[in-house]
PDB file of C-alpha atoms in Angstrom:
ATOM      1  CA  MET D 291     132.558  16.524  40.283  1.00 38.00           C
ATOM      2  CA  ALA D 292     130.289  15.693  37.354  1.00 40.00           C
ATOM      3  CA  LEU D 293     131.726  14.574  34.047  1.00 41.00           C
ATOM      4  CA  LEU D 294     132.014  17.246  31.334  1.00 42.00           C
ATOM      5  CA  VAL D 295     131.554  16.036  27.759  1.00 38.00           C
ATOM      6  CA  PRO D 296     131.322  17.898  24.435  1.00 41.00           C
ATOM      7  CA  ALA D 297     127.886  18.286  22.881  1.00 38.00           C
ATOM      8  CA  SER D 298     129.076  16.433  19.766  1.00 39.00           C
ATOM      9  CA  SER D 299     129.494  13.264  21.837  1.00 38.00           C
ATOM     10  CA  VAL D 300     126.016  13.682  23.221  1.00 37.00           C
ATOM     11  CA  LEU D 301     124.573  14.164  19.736  1.00 37.00           C
ATOM     12  CA  SER D 302     126.263  10.967  18.583  1.00 40.00           C
ATOM     13  CA  ALA D 303     124.687   9.190  21.516  1.00 39.00           C
ATOM     14  CA  LEU D 304     121.250  10.329  20.337  1.00 40.00           C
ATOM     15  CA  VAL D 305     121.692   8.301  17.174  1.00 40.00           C
ATOM     16  CA  ALA D 306     122.559   5.283  19.300  1.00 40.00           C
ATOM     17  CA  LEU D 307     119.407   5.778  21.338  1.00 42.00           C
ATOM     18  CA  MET D 308     117.110   5.937  18.333  1.00 42.00           C
ATOM     19  CA  VAL D 309     118.729   3.124  16.405  1.00 36.00           C
ATOM     20  CA  PHE D 310     119.843   0.729  19.117  1.00 32.00           C
ATOM     21  CA  ARG D 311     117.584   1.846  21.990  1.00 36.00           C
ATOM     22  CA  ALA D 312     120.615   1.954  24.231  1.00 32.00           C
ATOM     23  CA  SER D 313     121.116   4.136  27.273  1.00 32.00           C
ATOM     24  CA  ALA D 314     122.444   7.223  25.610  1.00 34.00           C
ATOM     25  CA  TRP D 315     121.976  10.634  27.097  1.00 42.00           C
ATOM     26  CA  ALA D 316     121.137  12.813  30.028  1.00 46.00           C
ATOM     27  CA  CYS D 317     119.080  16.032  30.055  1.00 63.00           C
ATOM     28  CA  LEU D 318     115.891  14.243  28.971  1.00 64.00           C
ATOM     29  CA  LEU D 319     113.817  16.015  31.607  1.00 62.00           C
ATOM     30  CA  CYS D 320     115.428  19.370  30.793  1.00 69.00           C
ATOM     31  CA  PHE D 321     114.595  19.448  27.112  1.00 66.00           C
ATOM     32  CA  THR D 322     111.385  17.438  26.792  1.00 68.00           C
ATOM     33  CA  SER D 323     108.075  18.029  28.533  1.00 71.00           C
ATOM     34  CA  TYR D 324     105.986  15.379  30.236  1.00 71.00           C
ATOM     35  CA  ASN D 325     103.269  15.863  27.613  1.00 72.00           C
ATOM     36  CA  GLU D 326     105.751  15.288  24.779  1.00 70.00           C
ATOM     37  CA  ARG D 327     107.003  12.054  26.332  1.00 69.00           C
ATOM     38  CA  LEU D 328     103.451  10.931  27.077  1.00 71.00           C
ATOM     39  CA  GLN D 329     102.333  11.650  23.518  1.00 68.00           C
ATOM     40  CA  ILE D 330     105.140   9.550  22.063  1.00 67.00           C
ATOM     41  CA  CYS D 331     104.244   6.651  24.352  1.00 71.00           C
ATOM     42  CA  GLN D 332     100.564   6.976  23.444  1.00 67.00           C
ATOM     43  CA  ILE D 333     101.414   6.835  19.750  1.00 62.00           C
ATOM     44  CA  PHE D 334     103.406   3.609  20.145  1.00 59.00           C
ATOM     45  CA  ALA D 335     101.449   1.906  22.944  1.00 59.00           C
ATOM     46  CA  GLY D 336      97.935   3.296  22.494  1.00 58.00           C
ATOM     47  CA  LEU D 337      95.956   5.951  24.330  1.00 57.00           C
ATOM     48  CA  GLU D 338      94.833   3.682  27.167  1.00 60.00           C
ATOM     49  CA  SER D 339      97.199   0.766  26.781  1.00 63.00           C
ATOM     50  CA  PRO D 340      98.409  -1.072  29.888  1.00 67.00           C
ATOM     51  CA  ASP D 341     101.884  -0.707  28.368  1.00 68.00           C
ATOM     52  CA  LEU D 342     101.843   3.083  28.756  1.00 68.00           C
ATOM     53  CA  GLY D 343     103.504   2.941  32.161  1.00 72.00           C
ATOM     54  CA  LYS D 344     106.187   0.585  30.881  1.00 73.00           C
ATOM     55  CA  CYS D 345     106.843   2.885  27.938  1.00 71.00           C
ATOM     56  CA  GLU D 346     107.271   5.922  30.186  1.00 69.00           C
ATOM     57  CA  GLU D 347     109.613   3.991  32.472  1.00 73.00           C
ATOM     58  CA  ALA D 348     111.679   2.747  29.528  1.00 70.00           C
ATOM     59  CA  PHE D 349     111.859   6.273  28.142  1.00 65.00           C
ATOM     60  CA  THR D 350     113.353   7.693  31.331  1.00 67.00           C
ATOM     61  CA  ASP D 351     115.448   4.634  32.209  1.00 69.00           C
ATOM     62  CA  ALA D 352     117.281   4.952  28.886  1.00 62.00           C
ATOM     63  CA  PHE D 353     118.726   8.260  30.081  1.00 63.00           C
ATOM     64  CA  LYS D 354     119.504   7.478  33.729  1.00 63.00           C
ATOM     65  CA  GLY D 355     123.053   6.362  33.064  1.00 59.00           C
ATOM     66  CA  LEU D 356     124.230   9.902  32.352  1.00 54.00           C
ATOM     67  CA  LEU D 357     122.201  11.944  34.817  1.00 59.00           C
ATOM     68  CA  ASP D 358     125.412  13.522  36.158  1.00 61.00           C
ATOM     69  CA  THR D 359     126.689  14.466  32.716  1.00 60.00           C
ATOM     70  CA  GLU D 360     127.401  18.149  32.089  1.00 64.00           C
ATOM     71  CA  ILE D 361     127.885  20.055  28.855  1.00 61.00           C
ATOM     72  CA  ASN D 362     129.175  23.516  28.075  1.00 67.00           C
ATOM     73  CA  TYR D 363     126.482  26.084  28.799  1.00 67.00           C
ATOM     74  CA  ASP D 364     126.701  27.695  25.373  1.00 68.00           C
ATOM     75  CA  GLU D 365     125.998  24.314  23.729  1.00 65.00           C
ATOM     76  CA  ARG D 366     122.628  23.827  25.423  1.00 65.00           C
ATOM     77  CA  GLY D 367     120.794  25.322  22.415  1.00 69.00           C
ATOM     78  CA  HIS D 368     122.176  22.665  20.069  1.00 68.00           C
ATOM     79  CA  LEU D 369     121.221  19.955  22.530  1.00 66.00           C
ATOM     80  CA  HIS D 370     117.699  21.331  22.880  1.00 67.00           C
ATOM     81  CA  ASP D 371     117.319  21.328  19.087  1.00 70.00           C
ATOM     82  CA  ALA D 372     118.538  17.735  18.940  1.00 67.00           C
ATOM     83  CA  PHE D 373     115.961  16.632  21.517  1.00 66.00           C
ATOM     84  CA  THR D 374     113.255  18.417  19.538  1.00 68.00           C
ATOM     85  CA  GLN D 375     114.342  16.566  16.405  1.00 69.00           C
ATOM     86  CA  MET D 376     114.315  13.300  18.340  1.00 66.00           C
ATOM     87  CA  THR D 377     110.715  13.724  19.503  1.00 64.00           C
ATOM     88  CA  HIS D 378     109.606  14.706  16.000  1.00 63.00           C
ATOM     89  CA  PHE D 379     111.481  11.722  14.537  1.00 62.00           C
ATOM     90  CA  LEU D 380     109.767   9.293  16.915  1.00 62.00           C
ATOM     91  CA  GLN D 381     106.359  10.780  16.160  1.00 57.00           C
ATOM     92  CA  GLU D 382     106.928  10.602  12.402  1.00 56.00           C
ATOM     93  CA  MET D 383     108.266   7.056  12.652  1.00 54.00           C
ATOM     94  CA  ALA D 384     105.142   5.931  14.505  1.00 52.00           C
ATOM     95  CA  THR D 385     102.875   7.722  12.063  1.00 49.00           C
ATOM     96  CA  ALA D 386     104.639   6.133   9.098  1.00 47.00           C
ATOM     97  CA  GLN D 387     103.758   2.696  10.407  1.00 49.00           C
ATOM     98  CA  GLY D 388     100.077   3.426   9.781  1.00 48.00           C
ATOM     99  CA  LEU D 389      98.684   1.744  12.870  1.00 46.00           C
ATOM    100  CA  GLN D 390      94.946   1.227  12.412  1.00 51.00           C
ATOM    101  CA  GLU D 391      93.356   1.745  15.825  1.00 53.00           C
ATOM    102  CA  VAL D 392      90.193  -0.090  14.773  1.00 52.00           C
ATOM    103  CA  ALA D 393      92.328  -3.233  14.433  1.00 53.00           C
ATOM    104  CA  ARG D 394      93.442  -3.014  18.067  1.00 55.00           C
ATOM    105  CA  ARG D 395      92.148  -5.890  20.202  1.00 57.00           C
ATOM    106  CA  PHE D 396      92.097  -6.336  23.970  1.00 54.00           C
ATOM    107  CA  ARG D 397      92.884  -9.859  25.156  1.00 55.00           C
ATOM    108  CA  CYS D 398      90.997 -10.816  28.287  1.00 60.00           C
ATOM    109  CA  ARG D 399      93.450 -13.627  28.969  1.00 57.00           C
ATOM    110  CA  GLY D 400      96.469 -11.688  30.128  1.00 52.00           C
ATOM    111  CA  CYS D 401      94.752  -8.269  30.172  1.00 58.00           C
ATOM    112  CA  TYR D 402      96.713  -6.621  27.376  1.00 47.00           C
ATOM    113  CA  SER D 403      96.054  -5.174  23.949  1.00 46.00           C
ATOM    114  CA  THR D 404      97.448  -6.097  20.553  1.00 52.00           C
ATOM    115  CA  VAL D 405      97.595  -4.131  17.324  1.00 46.00           C
ATOM    116  CA  CYS D 406      97.260  -5.536  13.832  1.00 46.00           C
ATOM    117  CA  ASP D 407      99.963  -3.619  11.989  1.00 49.00           C
ATOM    118  CA  LEU D 408      98.348  -3.316   8.578  1.00 53.00           C
ATOM    119  CA  PRO D 409     100.500  -1.740   5.847  1.00 62.00           C
ATOM    120  CA  LEU D 410     100.072   1.987   5.327  1.00 75.00           C
ATOM    121  CA  ASP D 411     100.920   1.974   1.616  1.00 78.00           C
ATOM    122  CA  CYS D 412      98.835  -0.239  -0.651  1.00 83.00           C
ATOM    123  CA  PRO D 413     100.342  -1.524  -3.917  1.00 86.00           C
ATOM    124  CA  VAL D 414      99.908   0.589  -7.045  1.00 92.00           C
ATOM    125  CA  LYS D 415      96.813  -0.411  -9.015  1.00 93.00           C
ATOM    126  CA  ASP D 416      97.045  -0.040 -12.796  1.00 95.00           C
ATOM    127  CA  VAL D 417      94.032   1.534 -14.491  1.00 94.00           C
ATOM    128  CA  THR D 418      93.819   1.637 -18.291  1.00 94.00           C
ATOM    129  CA  VAL D 419      91.175   3.880 -19.860  1.00 93.00           C
ATOM    130  CA  THR D 420      90.487   4.849 -23.465  1.00 93.00           C
ATOM    131  CA  ARG D 421      91.277   8.502 -24.104  1.00 92.00           C
ATOM    132  CA  GLY D 422      88.134  10.622 -23.927  1.00 92.00           C
ATOM    133  CA  GLN D 423      86.342   8.182 -21.632  1.00 93.00           C
ATOM    134  CA  GLN D 424      85.886   8.282 -17.861  1.00 93.00           C
ATOM    135  CA  ALA D 425      88.366   7.051 -15.249  1.00 93.00           C
ATOM    136  CA  MET D 426      87.127   6.292 -11.754  1.00 93.00           C
ATOM    137  CA  PHE D 427      89.130   5.537  -8.603  1.00 95.00           C
ATOM    138  CA  SER D 428      87.579   4.145  -5.432  1.00 93.00           C
ATOM    139  CA  CYS D 429      89.499   4.868  -2.229  1.00 93.00           C
ATOM    140  CA  THR D 430      88.317   1.896  -0.181  1.00 89.00           C
ATOM    141  CA  VAL D 431      90.141  -0.576   2.066  1.00 84.00           C
ATOM    142  CA  ASN D 432      89.428  -4.082   3.325  1.00 78.00           C
ATOM    143  CA  PHE D 433      89.383  -3.184   7.012  1.00 75.00           C
ATOM    144  CA  GLN D 434      86.792  -1.348   9.062  1.00 79.00           C
ATOM    145  CA  LEU D 435      87.174   2.413   9.275  1.00 81.00           C
ATOM    146  CA  PRO D 436      86.033   4.548  12.214  1.00 81.00           C
ATOM    147  CA  LYS D 437      82.592   6.056  11.652  1.00 80.00           C
ATOM    148  CA  GLU D 438      83.620   9.628  12.435  1.00 82.00           C
ATOM    149  CA  GLU D 439      86.449  12.040  11.598  1.00 83.00           C
ATOM    150  CA  ILE D 440      87.449  10.206   8.413  1.00 90.00           C
ATOM    151  CA  THR D 441      88.851  12.399   5.650  1.00 92.00           C
ATOM    152  CA  TYR D 442      90.076  11.660   2.131  1.00 94.00           C
ATOM    153  CA  SER D 443      92.684  13.689   0.268  1.00 94.00           C
ATOM    154  CA  TRP D 444      93.961  13.176  -3.259  1.00 96.00           C
ATOM    155  CA  LYS D 445      97.345  13.846  -4.852  1.00 95.00           C
ATOM    156  CA  PHE D 446      98.788  13.424  -8.330  1.00 96.00           C
ATOM    157  CA  ALA D 447     102.227  12.633  -9.758  1.00 95.00           C
ATOM    158  CA  GLY D 448     102.156  13.349 -13.484  1.00 95.00           C
ATOM    159  CA  GLY D 449     103.792  11.053 -16.018  1.00 94.00           C
ATOM    160  CA  ILE D 450     105.225   8.564 -13.523  1.00 94.00           C
ATOM    161  CA  ARG D 451     104.263   5.321 -11.792  1.00 94.00           C
ATOM    162  CA  THR D 452     105.485   5.777  -8.225  1.00 93.00           C
ATOM    163  CA  GLN D 453     104.839   5.654  -4.499  1.00 90.00           C
ATOM    164  CA  ASP D 454     107.500   8.251  -3.744  1.00 89.00           C
ATOM    165  CA  LEU D 455     105.618  11.018  -1.924  1.00 86.00           C
ATOM    166  CA  SER D 456     108.061  13.679  -3.085  1.00 88.00           C
ATOM    167  CA  TYR D 457     106.571  13.495  -6.598  1.00 92.00           C
ATOM    168  CA  PHE D 458     102.974  14.106  -5.544  1.00 93.00           C
ATOM    169  CA  ARG D 459     101.078  17.396  -5.485  1.00 93.00           C
ATOM    170  CA  GLU D 460      97.755  18.102  -3.822  1.00 92.00           C
ATOM    171  CA  ILE D 461      94.652  18.112  -6.022  1.00 91.00           C
ATOM    172  CA  PRO D 462      92.586  21.149  -4.961  1.00 85.00           C
ATOM    173  CA  ARG D 463      88.967  20.540  -3.954  1.00 81.00           C
ATOM    174  CA  ALA D 464      89.338  16.765  -4.322  1.00 81.00           C
ATOM    175  CA  GLN D 465      87.428  15.162  -1.453  1.00 83.00           C
ATOM    176  CA  GLY D 466      85.533  11.966  -0.781  1.00 89.00           C
ATOM    177  CA  TYR D 467      86.387   8.334  -1.403  1.00 91.00           C
ATOM    178  CA  LEU D 468      85.409   8.383  -5.079  1.00 92.00           C
ATOM    179  CA  ALA D 469      87.304  10.283  -7.777  1.00 92.00           C
ATOM    180  CA  ARG D 470      86.289  10.646 -11.426  1.00 92.00           C
ATOM    181  CA  ILE D 471      88.208  12.042 -14.386  1.00 91.00           C
ATOM    182  CA  ARG D 472      86.057  12.835 -17.408  1.00 90.00           C
ATOM    183  CA  PRO D 473      87.135  12.949 -20.144  1.00 93.00           C
ATOM    184  CA  VAL D 474      90.576  11.387 -19.786  1.00 93.00           C
ATOM    185  CA  GLN D 475      93.300  13.357 -21.555  1.00 93.00           C
ATOM    186  CA  PRO D 476      97.049  12.685 -22.054  1.00 92.00           C
ATOM    187  CA  THR D 477      97.843  15.155 -19.261  1.00 93.00           C
ATOM    188  CA  HIS D 478      96.024  12.873 -16.818  1.00 94.00           C
ATOM    189  CA  GLY D 479      98.571  10.076 -17.237  1.00 94.00           C
ATOM    190  CA  GLY D 480     100.410   9.346 -13.994  1.00 96.00           C
ATOM    191  CA  THR D 481      99.820   8.163 -10.460  1.00 97.00           C
ATOM    192  CA  PHE D 482      96.909   9.282  -8.314  1.00 97.00           C
ATOM    193  CA  SER D 483      97.139   8.806  -4.561  1.00 95.00           C
ATOM    194  CA  CYS D 484      94.345   8.804  -2.007  1.00 94.00           C
ATOM    195  CA  VAL D 485      95.162   9.222   1.687  1.00 91.00           C
ATOM    196  CA  ILE D 486      92.633   8.110   4.292  1.00 90.00           C
ATOM    197  CA  THR D 487      93.094   9.847   7.630  1.00 88.00           C
ATOM    198  CA  HIS D 488      91.371   9.613  10.981  1.00 84.00           C
ATOM    199  CA  ASP D 489      91.777  12.498  13.406  1.00 78.00           C
ATOM    200  CA  GLN D 490      94.734  13.703  11.283  1.00 77.00           C
ATOM    201  CA  ARG D 491      96.487  10.315  11.471  1.00 79.00           C
ATOM    202  CA  PRO D 492      96.969   8.379   8.204  1.00 82.00           C
ATOM    203  CA  LEU D 493      95.302   4.980   8.039  1.00 84.00           C
ATOM    204  CA  ALA D 494      96.084   4.045   4.439  1.00 86.00           C
ATOM    205  CA  ARG D 495      97.454   5.391   1.167  1.00 89.00           C
ATOM    206  CA  LEU D 496      96.133   3.990  -2.103  1.00 92.00           C
ATOM    207  CA  TYR D 497      97.777   4.459  -5.492  1.00 94.00           C
ATOM    208  CA  PHE D 498      96.260   4.321  -8.983  1.00 96.00           C
ATOM    209  CA  PHE D 499      98.396   4.539 -12.109  1.00 96.00           C
ATOM    210  CA  LEU D 500      96.301   5.896 -14.973  1.00 96.00           C
ATOM    211  CA  ASN D 501      97.389   4.836 -18.443  1.00 92.00           C
ATOM    212  CA  ASP D 502      95.317   6.363 -21.232  1.00 84.00           C
ATOM    213  CA  GLN D 503      95.012   4.627 -24.592  1.00 81.00           C
ATOM    214  CA  GLU D 504      93.989   6.093 -27.919  1.00 79.00           C
ATOM    215  CA  SER D 505      90.675   4.819 -29.221  1.00 67.00           C
TER     216      SER D 505
END
C-alpha cells in the first residue's frame, strides 16, 4: 500500500527542492506538462544546449523518490497550485539572472557551451543638470546586442535614488535607447531606468539619478 502524507508535508518539501535541490516530491508528471519542464530547462541550459538532456533527467530524478506517495484527493488543488508557483518561480529566477545569449560560447574542445553571466542591473549613474537645461540619458551597454527584436522601455522613480523596481512607474511613449528631458524641472528629480529586452527577455537595466541644480 502506498504511503499517505498530508499536503502540508509535500508543500514543505517543495521549499527543500527549490532551495537545496534535494529529492522532494512526487506528482511532478501529474501537475506539470512536458513543455513547461522543457521551457525551464531551456531557460537555464539554453535552447540547443547539450546540457538540455541532463537538465530534464535531473528534473525528473529529483522526484523519483516519492513516486508512490499519495495525498488526500481533496488536497490535489493546493498541490497543483504549488507546482504552478514552482514553475513560475524557476522561470522568474532564471530571468532575474539576466543571461545574455550573445555572450554564450561553444567550446569545440569538449563540445559544450558556456555562458558569460553578465549582471542584469548596472550601477546607478549620477547625472547633474542645471535647472532649465537639457538632460540626456543613453541606454547603451558594453556588450554586443542582438540585431533584431531589441526593445527599450523607460521607467521613473520620483524623488529617490534607487534600484528597487517597486518604486518605478512606466513612462508612456518613451522608446529608443536615447532619452531627453528638456527643460529640466524640479519634478524631474529622481531615478530613471532603462530596460533593454530581447524577445521579451531582459538583457540589462540601466539607472540614471537626475539631480537638478539651480542656475
